[in-house]
Structure formats: C-alpha cells, structure tokens
Coordinates of C-alpha atoms and ligand atoms in Angstrom, one line a residue:
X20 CA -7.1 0.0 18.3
X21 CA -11.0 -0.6 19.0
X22 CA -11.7 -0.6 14.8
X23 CA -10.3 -1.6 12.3
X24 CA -9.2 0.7 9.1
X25 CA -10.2 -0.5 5.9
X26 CA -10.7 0.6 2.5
X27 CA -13.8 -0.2 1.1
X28 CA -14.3 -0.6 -2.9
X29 CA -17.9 1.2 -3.4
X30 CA -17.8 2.2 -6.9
X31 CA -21.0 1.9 -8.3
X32 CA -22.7 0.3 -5.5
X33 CA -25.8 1.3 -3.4
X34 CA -25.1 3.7 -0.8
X35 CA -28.0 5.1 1.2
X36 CA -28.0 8.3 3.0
X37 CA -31.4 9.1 5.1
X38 CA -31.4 12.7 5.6
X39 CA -31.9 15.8 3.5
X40 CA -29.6 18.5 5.4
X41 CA -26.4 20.3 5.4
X42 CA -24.6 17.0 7.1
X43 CA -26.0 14.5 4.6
X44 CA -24.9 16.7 2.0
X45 CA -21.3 16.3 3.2
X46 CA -21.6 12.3 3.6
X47 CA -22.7 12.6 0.2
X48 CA -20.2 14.3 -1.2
X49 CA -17.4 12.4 0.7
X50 CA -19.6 9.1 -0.9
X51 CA -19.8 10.3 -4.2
X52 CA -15.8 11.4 -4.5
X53 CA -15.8 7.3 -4.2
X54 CA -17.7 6.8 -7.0
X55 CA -20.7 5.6 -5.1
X56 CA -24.4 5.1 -5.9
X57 CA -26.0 6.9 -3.5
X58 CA -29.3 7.0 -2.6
X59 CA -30.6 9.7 -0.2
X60 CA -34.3 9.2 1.8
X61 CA -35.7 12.3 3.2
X62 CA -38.9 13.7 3.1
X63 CA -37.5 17.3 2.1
X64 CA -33.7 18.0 0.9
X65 CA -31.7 21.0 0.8
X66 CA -31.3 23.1 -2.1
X67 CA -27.6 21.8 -2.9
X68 CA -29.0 18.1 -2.4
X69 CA -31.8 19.4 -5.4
X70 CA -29.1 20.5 -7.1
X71 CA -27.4 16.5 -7.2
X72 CA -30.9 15.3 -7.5
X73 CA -31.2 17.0 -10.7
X74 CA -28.3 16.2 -12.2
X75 CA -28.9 13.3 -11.5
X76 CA -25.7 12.5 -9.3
X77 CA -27.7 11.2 -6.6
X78 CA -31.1 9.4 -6.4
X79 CA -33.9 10.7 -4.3
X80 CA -36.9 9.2 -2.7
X81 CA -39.0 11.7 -1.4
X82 CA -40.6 9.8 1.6
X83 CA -39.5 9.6 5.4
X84 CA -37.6 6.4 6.6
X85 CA -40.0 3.6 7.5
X86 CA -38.6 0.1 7.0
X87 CA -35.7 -1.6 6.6
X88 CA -36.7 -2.3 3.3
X89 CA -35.5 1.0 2.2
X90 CA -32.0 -0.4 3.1
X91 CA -32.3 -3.4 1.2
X92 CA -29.2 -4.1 -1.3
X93 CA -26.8 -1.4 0.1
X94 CA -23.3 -1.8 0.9
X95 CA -23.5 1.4 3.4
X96 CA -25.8 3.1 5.2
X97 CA -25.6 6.8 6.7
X98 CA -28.1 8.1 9.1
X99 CA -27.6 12.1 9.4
X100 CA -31.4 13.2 10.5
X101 CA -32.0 15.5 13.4
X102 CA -34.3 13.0 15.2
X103 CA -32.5 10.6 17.3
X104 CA -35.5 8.2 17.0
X105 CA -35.3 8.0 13.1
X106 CA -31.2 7.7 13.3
X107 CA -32.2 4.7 15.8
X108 CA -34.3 3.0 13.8
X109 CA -32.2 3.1 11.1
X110 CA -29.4 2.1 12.6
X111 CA -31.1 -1.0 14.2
X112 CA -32.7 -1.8 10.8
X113 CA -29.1 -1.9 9.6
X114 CA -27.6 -3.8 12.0
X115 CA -30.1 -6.5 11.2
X116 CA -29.3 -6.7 7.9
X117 CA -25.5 -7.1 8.8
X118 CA -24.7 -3.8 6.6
X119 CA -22.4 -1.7 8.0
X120 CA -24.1 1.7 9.5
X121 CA -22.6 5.4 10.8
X122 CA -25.0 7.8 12.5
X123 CA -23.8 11.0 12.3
X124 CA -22.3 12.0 15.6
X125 CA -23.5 9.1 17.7
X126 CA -20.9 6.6 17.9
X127 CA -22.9 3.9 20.3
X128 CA -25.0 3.5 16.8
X129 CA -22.3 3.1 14.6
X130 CA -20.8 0.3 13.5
X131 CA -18.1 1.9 11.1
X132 CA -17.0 6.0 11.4
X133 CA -16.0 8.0 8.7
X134 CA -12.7 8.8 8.5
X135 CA -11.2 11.9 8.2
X136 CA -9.2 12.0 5.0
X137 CA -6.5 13.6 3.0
X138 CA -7.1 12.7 -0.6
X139 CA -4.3 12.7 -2.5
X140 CA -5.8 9.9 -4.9
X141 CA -4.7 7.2 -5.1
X142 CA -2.7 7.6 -1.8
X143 CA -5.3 8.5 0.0
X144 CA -4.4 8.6 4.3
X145 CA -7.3 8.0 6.6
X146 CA -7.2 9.8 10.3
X147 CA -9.8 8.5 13.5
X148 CA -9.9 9.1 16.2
X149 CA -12.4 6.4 17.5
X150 CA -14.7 8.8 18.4
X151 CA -12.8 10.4 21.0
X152 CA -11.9 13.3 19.5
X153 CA -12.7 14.3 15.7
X154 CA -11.5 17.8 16.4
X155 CA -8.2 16.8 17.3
X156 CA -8.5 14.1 13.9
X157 CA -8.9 17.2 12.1
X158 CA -6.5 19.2 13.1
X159 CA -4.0 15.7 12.5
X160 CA -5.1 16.3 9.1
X161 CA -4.8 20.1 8.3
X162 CA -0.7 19.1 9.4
X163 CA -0.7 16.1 7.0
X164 CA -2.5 18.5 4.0
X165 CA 0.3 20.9 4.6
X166 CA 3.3 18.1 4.5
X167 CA 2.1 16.2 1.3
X168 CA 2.2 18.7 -1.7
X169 CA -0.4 18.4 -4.0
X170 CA 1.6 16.5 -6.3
X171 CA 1.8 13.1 -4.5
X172 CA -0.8 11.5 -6.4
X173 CA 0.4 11.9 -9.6
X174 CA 4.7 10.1 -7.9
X175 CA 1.8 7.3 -7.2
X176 CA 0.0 7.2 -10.7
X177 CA 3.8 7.3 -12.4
X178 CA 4.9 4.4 -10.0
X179 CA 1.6 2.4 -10.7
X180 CA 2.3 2.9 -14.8
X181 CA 6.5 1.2 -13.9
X182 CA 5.0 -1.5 -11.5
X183 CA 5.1 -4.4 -14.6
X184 CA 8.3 -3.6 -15.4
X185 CA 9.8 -3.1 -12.1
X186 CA 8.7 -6.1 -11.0
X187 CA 10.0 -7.6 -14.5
X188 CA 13.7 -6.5 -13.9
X189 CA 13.8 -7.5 -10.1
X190 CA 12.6 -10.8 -8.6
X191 CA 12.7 -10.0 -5.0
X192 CA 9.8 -7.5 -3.3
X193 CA 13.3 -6.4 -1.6
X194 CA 14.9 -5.2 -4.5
X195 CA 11.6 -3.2 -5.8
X196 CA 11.6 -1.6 -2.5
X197 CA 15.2 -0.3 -2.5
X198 CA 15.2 0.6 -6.0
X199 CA 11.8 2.3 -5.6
X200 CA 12.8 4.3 -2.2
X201 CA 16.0 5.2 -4.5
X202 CA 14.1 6.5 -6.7
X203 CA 11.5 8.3 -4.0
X204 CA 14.7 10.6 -2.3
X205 CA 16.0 11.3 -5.9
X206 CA 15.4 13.9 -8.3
X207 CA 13.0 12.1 -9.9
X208 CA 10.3 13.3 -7.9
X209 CA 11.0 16.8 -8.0
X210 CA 10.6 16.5 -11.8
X211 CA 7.4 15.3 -11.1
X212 CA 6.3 17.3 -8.2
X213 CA 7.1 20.4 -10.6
X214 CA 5.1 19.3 -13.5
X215 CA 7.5 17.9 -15.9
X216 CA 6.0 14.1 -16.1
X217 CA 7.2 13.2 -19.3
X218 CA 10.9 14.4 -18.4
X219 CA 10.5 12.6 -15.2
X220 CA 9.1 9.6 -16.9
X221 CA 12.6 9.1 -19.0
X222 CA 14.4 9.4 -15.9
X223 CA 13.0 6.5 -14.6
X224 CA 13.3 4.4 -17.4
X225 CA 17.3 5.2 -17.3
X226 CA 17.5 4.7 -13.3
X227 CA 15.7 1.5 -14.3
X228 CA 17.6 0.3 -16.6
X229 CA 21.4 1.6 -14.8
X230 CA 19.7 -0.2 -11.6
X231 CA 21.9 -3.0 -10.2
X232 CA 19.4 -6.6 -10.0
X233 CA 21.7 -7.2 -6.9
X234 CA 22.1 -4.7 -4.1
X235 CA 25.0 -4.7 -1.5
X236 CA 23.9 -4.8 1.9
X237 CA 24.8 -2.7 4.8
X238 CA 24.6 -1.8 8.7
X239 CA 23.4 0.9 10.4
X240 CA 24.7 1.1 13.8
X241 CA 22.0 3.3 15.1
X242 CA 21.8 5.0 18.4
X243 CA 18.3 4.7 19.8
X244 CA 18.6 6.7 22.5
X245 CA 17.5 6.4 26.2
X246 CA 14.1 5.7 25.7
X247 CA 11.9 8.8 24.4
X248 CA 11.2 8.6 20.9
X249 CA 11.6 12.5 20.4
X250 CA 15.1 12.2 21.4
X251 CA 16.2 10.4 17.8
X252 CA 17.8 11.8 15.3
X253 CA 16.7 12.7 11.8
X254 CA 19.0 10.0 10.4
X255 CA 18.2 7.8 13.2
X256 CA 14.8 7.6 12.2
X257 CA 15.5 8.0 8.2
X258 CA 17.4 4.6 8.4
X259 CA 14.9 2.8 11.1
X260 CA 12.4 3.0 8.4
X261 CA 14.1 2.0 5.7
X262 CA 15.8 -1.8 7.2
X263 CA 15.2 -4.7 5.7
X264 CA 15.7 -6.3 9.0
X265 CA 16.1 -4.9 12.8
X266 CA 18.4 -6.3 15.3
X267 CA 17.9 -5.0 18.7
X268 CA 18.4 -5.1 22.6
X269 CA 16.5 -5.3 25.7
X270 CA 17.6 -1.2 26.5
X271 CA 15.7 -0.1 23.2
X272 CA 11.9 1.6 24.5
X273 CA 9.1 0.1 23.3
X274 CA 8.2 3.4 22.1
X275 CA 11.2 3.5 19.7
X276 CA 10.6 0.1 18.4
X277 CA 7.2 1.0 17.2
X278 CA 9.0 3.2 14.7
X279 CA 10.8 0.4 13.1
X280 CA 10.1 -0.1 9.6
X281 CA 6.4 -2.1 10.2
X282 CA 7.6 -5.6 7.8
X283 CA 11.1 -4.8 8.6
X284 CA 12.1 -8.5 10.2
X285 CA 13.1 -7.9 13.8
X286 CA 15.9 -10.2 15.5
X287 CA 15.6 -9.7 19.1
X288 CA 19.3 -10.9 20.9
X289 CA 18.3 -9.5 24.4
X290 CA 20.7 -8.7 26.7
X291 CA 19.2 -9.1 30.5
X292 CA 21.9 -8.7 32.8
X293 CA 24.0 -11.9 33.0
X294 CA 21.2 -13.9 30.3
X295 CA 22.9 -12.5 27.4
X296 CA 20.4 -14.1 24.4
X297 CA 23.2 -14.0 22.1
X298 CA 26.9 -14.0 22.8
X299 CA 28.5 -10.8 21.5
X300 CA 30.7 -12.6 19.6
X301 CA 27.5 -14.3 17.5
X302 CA 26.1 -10.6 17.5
X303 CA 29.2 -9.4 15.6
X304 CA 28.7 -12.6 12.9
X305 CA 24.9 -12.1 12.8
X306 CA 25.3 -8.6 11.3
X307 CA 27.9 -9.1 8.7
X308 CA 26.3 -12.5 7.7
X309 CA 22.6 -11.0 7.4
X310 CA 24.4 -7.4 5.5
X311 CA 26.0 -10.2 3.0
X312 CA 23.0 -11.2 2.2
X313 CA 22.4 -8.0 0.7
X314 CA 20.1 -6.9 3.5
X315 CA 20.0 -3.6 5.1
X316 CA 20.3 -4.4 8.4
X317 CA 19.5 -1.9 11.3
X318 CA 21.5 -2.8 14.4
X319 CA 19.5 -0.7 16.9
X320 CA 20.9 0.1 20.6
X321 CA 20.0 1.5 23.7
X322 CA 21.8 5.3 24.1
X323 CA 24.9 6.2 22.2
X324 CA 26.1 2.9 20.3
X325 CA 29.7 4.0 21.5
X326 CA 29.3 4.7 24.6
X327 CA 29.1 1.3 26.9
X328 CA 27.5 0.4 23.9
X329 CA 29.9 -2.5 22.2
X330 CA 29.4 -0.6 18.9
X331 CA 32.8 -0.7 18.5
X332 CA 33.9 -4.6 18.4
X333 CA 30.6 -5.1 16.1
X334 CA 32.1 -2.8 13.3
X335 CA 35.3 -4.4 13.7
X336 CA 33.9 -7.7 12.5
X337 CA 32.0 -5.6 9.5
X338 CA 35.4 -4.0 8.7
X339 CA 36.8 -7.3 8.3
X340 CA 34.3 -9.0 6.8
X341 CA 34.2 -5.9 4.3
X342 CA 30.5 -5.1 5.0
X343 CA 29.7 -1.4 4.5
X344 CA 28.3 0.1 7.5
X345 CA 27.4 3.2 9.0
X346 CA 27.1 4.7 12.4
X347 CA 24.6 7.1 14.2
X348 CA 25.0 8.2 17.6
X349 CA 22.4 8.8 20.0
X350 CA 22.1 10.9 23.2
X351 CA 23.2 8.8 25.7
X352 CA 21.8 7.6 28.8
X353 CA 24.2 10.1 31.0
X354 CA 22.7 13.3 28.8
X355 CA 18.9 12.4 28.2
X356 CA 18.1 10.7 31.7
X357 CA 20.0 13.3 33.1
X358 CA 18.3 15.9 31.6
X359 CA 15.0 14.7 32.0
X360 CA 15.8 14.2 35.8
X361 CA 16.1 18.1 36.0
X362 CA 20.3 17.6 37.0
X363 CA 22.7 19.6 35.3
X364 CA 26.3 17.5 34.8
X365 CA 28.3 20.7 34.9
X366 CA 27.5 23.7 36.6
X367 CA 29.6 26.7 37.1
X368 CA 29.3 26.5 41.1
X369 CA 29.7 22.6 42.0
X370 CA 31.3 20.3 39.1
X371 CA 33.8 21.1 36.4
X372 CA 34.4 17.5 35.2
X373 CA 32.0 14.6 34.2
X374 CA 32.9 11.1 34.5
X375 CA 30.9 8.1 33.0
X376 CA 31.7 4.9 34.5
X377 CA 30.4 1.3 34.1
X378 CA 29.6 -0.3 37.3
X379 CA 28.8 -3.8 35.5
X380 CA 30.3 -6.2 38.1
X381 CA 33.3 -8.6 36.9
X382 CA 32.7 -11.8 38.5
X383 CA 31.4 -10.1 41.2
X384 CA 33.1 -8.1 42.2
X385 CA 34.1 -3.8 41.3
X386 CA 37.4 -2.7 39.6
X387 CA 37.1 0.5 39.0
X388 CA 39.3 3.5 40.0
X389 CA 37.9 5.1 43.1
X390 CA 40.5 7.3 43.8
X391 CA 39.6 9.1 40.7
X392 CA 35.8 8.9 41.2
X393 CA 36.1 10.2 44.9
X394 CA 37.4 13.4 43.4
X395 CA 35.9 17.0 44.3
X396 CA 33.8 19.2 42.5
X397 CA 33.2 16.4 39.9
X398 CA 29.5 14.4 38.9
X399 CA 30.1 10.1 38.8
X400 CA 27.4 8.9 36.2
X401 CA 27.4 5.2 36.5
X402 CA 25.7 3.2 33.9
X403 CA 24.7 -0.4 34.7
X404 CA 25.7 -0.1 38.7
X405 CA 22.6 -1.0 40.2
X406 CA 23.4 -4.3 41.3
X407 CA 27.0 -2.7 42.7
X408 CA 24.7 0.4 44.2
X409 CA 25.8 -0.7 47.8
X410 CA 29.5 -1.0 47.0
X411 CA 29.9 1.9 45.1
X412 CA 28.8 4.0 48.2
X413 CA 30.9 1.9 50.5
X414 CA 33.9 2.7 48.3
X415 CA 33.2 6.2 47.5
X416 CA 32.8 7.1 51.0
X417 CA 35.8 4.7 52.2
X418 CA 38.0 6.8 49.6
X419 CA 36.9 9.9 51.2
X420 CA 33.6 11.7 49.6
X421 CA 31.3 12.7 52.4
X422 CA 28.6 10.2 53.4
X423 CA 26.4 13.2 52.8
X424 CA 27.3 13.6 49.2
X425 CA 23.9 13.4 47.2
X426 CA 23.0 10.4 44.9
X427 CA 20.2 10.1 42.3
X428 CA 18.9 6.8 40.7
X429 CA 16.2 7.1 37.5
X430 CA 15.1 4.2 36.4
X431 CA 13.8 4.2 32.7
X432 CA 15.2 7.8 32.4
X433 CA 13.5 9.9 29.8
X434 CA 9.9 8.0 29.2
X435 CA 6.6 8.2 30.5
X436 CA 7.9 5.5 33.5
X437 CA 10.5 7.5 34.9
X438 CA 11.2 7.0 38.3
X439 CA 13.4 8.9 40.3
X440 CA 15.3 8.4 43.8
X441 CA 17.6 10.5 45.5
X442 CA 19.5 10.4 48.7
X443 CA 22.9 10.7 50.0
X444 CA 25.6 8.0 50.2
X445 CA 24.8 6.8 53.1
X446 CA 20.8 6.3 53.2
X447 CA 20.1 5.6 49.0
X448 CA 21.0 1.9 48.9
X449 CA 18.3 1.8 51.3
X450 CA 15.8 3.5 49.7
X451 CA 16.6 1.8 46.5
X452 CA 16.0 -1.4 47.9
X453 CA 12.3 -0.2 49.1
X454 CA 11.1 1.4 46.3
X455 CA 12.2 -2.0 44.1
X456 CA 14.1 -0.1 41.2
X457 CA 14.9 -2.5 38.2
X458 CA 17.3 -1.5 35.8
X459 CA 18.1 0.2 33.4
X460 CA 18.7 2.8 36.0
X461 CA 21.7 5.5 36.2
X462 CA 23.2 6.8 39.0
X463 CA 24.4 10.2 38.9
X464 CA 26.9 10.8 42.2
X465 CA 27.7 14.6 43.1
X466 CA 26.7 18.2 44.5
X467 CA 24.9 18.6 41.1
X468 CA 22.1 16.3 42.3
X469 CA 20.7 18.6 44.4
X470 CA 19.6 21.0 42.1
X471 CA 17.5 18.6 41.0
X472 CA 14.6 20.4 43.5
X473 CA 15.1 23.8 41.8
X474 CA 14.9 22.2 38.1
X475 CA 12.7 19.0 37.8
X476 CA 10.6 19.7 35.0
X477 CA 9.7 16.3 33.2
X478 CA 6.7 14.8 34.9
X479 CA 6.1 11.5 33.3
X480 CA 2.5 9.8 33.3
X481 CA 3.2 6.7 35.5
X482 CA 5.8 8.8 37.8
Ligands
LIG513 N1 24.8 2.7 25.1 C1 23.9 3.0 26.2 C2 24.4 2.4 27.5 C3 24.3 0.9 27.5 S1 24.7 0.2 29.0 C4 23.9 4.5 26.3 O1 24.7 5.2 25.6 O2 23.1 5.0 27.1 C5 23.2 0.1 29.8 C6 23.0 1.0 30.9 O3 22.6 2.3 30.4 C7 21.9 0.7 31.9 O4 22.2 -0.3 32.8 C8 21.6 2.0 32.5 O5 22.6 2.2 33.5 C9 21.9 3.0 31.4 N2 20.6 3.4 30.8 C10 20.3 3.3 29.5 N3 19.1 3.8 29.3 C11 18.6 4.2 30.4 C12 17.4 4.8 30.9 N4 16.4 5.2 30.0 N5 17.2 5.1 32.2 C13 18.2 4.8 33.0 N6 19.4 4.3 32.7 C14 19.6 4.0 31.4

C-alpha cells in the first residue's frame, strides 16, 4: 500500500479548486457532496461552474493563479488547469504550505488522489488504484454499485439511531458485533431495504430485547483448501469472516489468511514437520476452552479438515466438552493440486481407482501397504511423503511397478508458486533433490501423470 486511505471531515472548510473547466467542475461537485467550502480560481469558468457561482454554492475569484497566497487557510487544494506550468506551481505552492494537493491526472504532483467512490452515505467505500490504473478502479466500482442496493445507507442510519442502546444492553464490543451481524442476515434488513423503516424499526427493538447478554460459543472446523483462495467455499468464507478468533496451521496460504476476519485474533500453532508448535492434544483443549469462552472460534486448516487433516480427534474433544461446532470441508490437496497440475486422477484409459496415502514417516521409517499401492491401473497420491520420496520409489518398484512408471511432485499446488516435477520412479528423487522442493508437496504416482503434457493449463506467476 504506497497511501494511505483516509476520511477527511471537510464540512464547511476552505477547499480551493484552480480551474474553471469540465474536470474542476467534477472535483467540485465530488467536494461539495462533502459539504465543502469550495473556492474555485480561474480566470474564465464554464457555464455549469456560473451556474454554482450564482447560486452561490461555490465562491469564485475571477483571476489566474499567482501566489500561494491564494491557497492560504485551505484544508485541500485541487489543481485541474490545462497548463502543466500553472498545475506545477500550484502544486509546489501547496506542498510548501504542508496542505495536501491533487493535480488532476498527474500523480508525481500529488500528494493525496481522489478516490473513486460509491456513496451510499454514510457507508461510503473508497476504490484507488494508486495511480496505476483508475480505469480498472472504475470499473471495481460499477461491480460494487451493482452489489450494494440503494438501500444500504438507510440499514446504516437505522443501526446509528440503536447504537446507545445496543451498547446499553451488551458490555462487550463482542456481543454488539454478534447481535448486530444477527440482525444484518435477518429479515430485518429486508424490511428496510423494501421501505418499511418503521416496521423494521420494531423488529429491532424485539430482537433487542429477546437478545441473549451472553452468547454460546462455537467452532468452525473450516477447510481452507490447498492454497488458492478461489477454491473456498461460500460457507468457508461466510464463517472466516465472522470468527471472533482464528486458529490456524502452517499449510493455510497466505492468501487465504488475508480473508480472515481483519480484528479476528489469530492463534498460530504451526505445524513444521517434526516442530509441531502445539501438541495436538493442547490443540484439541485450545478450541473447546477458547469456544467456552463464548467465542466463535474459526479452526482453519490446510485442504479438507478430514482428510489427513486431524479434524476428527479435535471434534471429539468438542463433543465431549459439549461445545457446539460445525464442519466445512475443503477441496483437498489430492483434488485442487491435482487439478491445477493439469493430471486427471481417473481416466477411462489408465486408472480406475484412487488412493490417498500419507507418507509421514513413523520414527523413521514407512509402514504403509505396498502391495496395495503397487497395484495396476491405479493413481498413488501421497500427501506429506517428501521426506520418504526415495523410499517410496524403492518400495514401489521392489513390489513390482515398473521403474518407468511416471511420478509428479507440486509443491504449493494450486497458487501462484506452483512448482511442478515430474519423472519416473527411477530418476525423480534425483531431480527432486536438484530442484530443492520444500514441502507441502504431493506426489501423484501413476500412468495418469503423463497426461499432464496434453492438459497443463494453470501457469502460475513465479512458476
Ligand atoms: N488436510 C490437508 C492435508 C494435510 S497433510 C488436505 O486435505 O489437503 C499435509 C500435506 O498435504 C502436505 O505435506 C502435502 O503433501 C499436502 N498438501 C497440502 N496442500 C498442498 C499444496 N498446496 N501443494 C502440495 N501439497 C499440498
């Protein structure tokens, strides 16, 4: 973020606009919707500028811009003139009076930019794009205008008149919030959004007053999936914004984590292959303790919670502890990564059967059942085998797959650092090893893997 969004108070306070065309006109009207002051300097105006002029919505002094003088007492200044000299001068003359200056299309003499805005007063959302790209901030908006119906302003006003006596009935700023976000999914604001504000208005007094002063927590075991943020679910991302408090792993993208609740508290308990930051054990106690505290507490994992995912043992310890909890599964790392590797886990000609398969090593060492992985027309995905790459060739090959069977590794699977590998059974560990993969990375094992040159699609950024 190179600037800083703000909203500036600038009712009744000097503005001044030098410039008399169709652009100031627009700065003027975006300045005056704030209740502004506005002064415009311009040695001719445009007829709609008259027009404020002479009802006396703006001032107007009739001269071109000379001194910094003219600038003295404002909170803004806007330079929109045609000649770059004048915009330069004013913008300098501003800067030296520390007052904060935008010159119509010219960023490097700007020191604040005009939003662009969608006004549904007083929520009012404000889109930049730094400069880079105000189309594209536009266009952002038109999507926003079309989302928010017209009718949000007045949920905001109705909130703003039941602030005192929310905040009389519950202590906490947690309690407002749930009872508030009850109140924002109910019916409440379809009353409002349809017109009927005195109707809607005794609704809220009766939710207020039926309102428990002490909520119940709860868990949401929530599948974050693999690591691209698009790959949520609805209720994923419904419930990751609504947490009082996050708990979360070392697998969950940094990409999903930015759309945690922003003031939700976040409880890191890591994770790293044999570091574990938290036994699971202390996992399982941290939940149901933090949920009894009335919390809403958003247990966020990598993948599919119930798939090598331990979701299981921590809602045991909620069952018993008589915490109510919910679950949400993701797409796991065997479908997205997958997926976005361009390998199909079935297919028609070459595998009928899927098998997922940890390949986490138990004191060092691999139990797993090879005679069933070394089975034909079949895909192995192996989660968490990277350290056992080596062995689990070794073995598959001892038990009788052909050395020449093909192998893919993807490490971070799905997001814009996706790396992929492929090989055979023979030569991968190798090539592993040289290209320094570091997990998470899947394995996928089978004849599928090769259609992987027909099908990539996905090309991340950093690939
Ligand atoms: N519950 C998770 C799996 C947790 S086990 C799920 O359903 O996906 C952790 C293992 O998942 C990692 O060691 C790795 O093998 C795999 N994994 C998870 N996300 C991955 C990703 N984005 N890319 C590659 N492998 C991933």
């Amino acid at each position: 973020m190179q600037a800083l969004p703000i909203f500036i108070n600038i009712t009744n306070r000097l503005c001044v606009v030098v410039g008399g065309g169709d652009v100031a006109m627009r700065k003027v009207n975006t300045l005056l919707k704030a209740n502004a002051a506005v002064t415009l300097i311009s040695p001719e105006i445009s007829s709609d500028l008259l027009g404020l002029v002479n009802v006396k919505k703006i001032n107007y002094s009739a001269t071109c811009y000379l001194s910094a003088t003219q600038l003295q007492g404002a909170c803004l200044v806007i330079a929109a003139t045609d000649d770059h000299v004048v915009n330069m001068a004013v913008s300098n003359d501003a800067k030296h009076l520390n007052i904060p200056v935008n010159v119509v299309d010219s960023p490097s003499l700007c020191t604040f930019t005009m939003a662009s805005i969608v006004d549904r007063s007083p929520i009012v959302i404000a889109i930049s794009s730094e400069g880079n790209a105000p189309v594209l901030a536009r266009y952002i908006r038109t999507k926003i205008e079309t989302m928010l119906p017209a009718g949000y302003g007045r949920i905001a006003h109705i909130a703003g008149e039941f602030r005192d006596k929310v905040k009389a009935k519950f202590t906490t700023t947690q309690q407002r919030r749930i009872f508030w976000e009850g109140v924002l999914q109910g019916p409440i604001v379809e009353r409002i959004l349809s017109g009927q504000e005195a109707a809607a208005k005794l609704d809220l007094e009766d939710a207020l007053s039926a309102a428990p002063t002490q909520h119940q927590g709860e868990v949401y075991l929530v599948g974050g999936g693999p690591g691209d943020p698009d790959l949520l679910t609805f209720r994923a991302l419904r419930l990751m914004q609504q947490c009082d408090v996050c708990v979360y792993d070392k697998l969950v993208s940094p990409e999903v984590m930015e759309l945690v609740r922003r003031d939700a508290e976040l409880i890191y308990v890591g994770k790293a292959r044999d570091q574990h930051t938290l036994p699971q054990e202390e996992i399982n106690e941290l939940l149901a303790s933090l949920a009894l505290q009335g919390k809403r507490v958003l247990r966020l994992k990598g993948g599919d919670p119930f798939i090598f995912g331990r979701g299981g043992e921590e809602i045991e310890t909620l069952m018993q502890r008589g915490v109510p909890f919910q679950v949400v599964p993701g797409i796991t790392a065997a479908n997205g990564v997958s997926t976005y590797a361009g390998i199909p886990l079935t297919h028609r000609d070459y595998a009928q059967a899927c098998l997922f398969i940890t390949g986490h090593l138990k004191n060092g060492s691999l139990d797993l059942d090879w005679v069933a992985m070394s089975r034909p027309r079949q895909t192995v995905v192996v989660y968490m085998g990277l350290v056992g790459l080596a062995e689990i060739c070794r073995q598959l090959i001892q038990h009788g797959v052909a050395p020449s069977m093909p192998v893919a590794v993807i490490e971070q699977g799905t997001t814009q650092r996706q790396r992929v590998v492929t090989g055979t059974l023979q030569d991968l560990t190798e090539k592993v090893v040289t290209t320094q993969l570091k997990a998470p990375c899947l394995i996928i094992v089978g004849e599928v893997v090769r259609l992987r040159e027909k099908l990539n699609w996905f090309e991340p950024l950093k690939g």
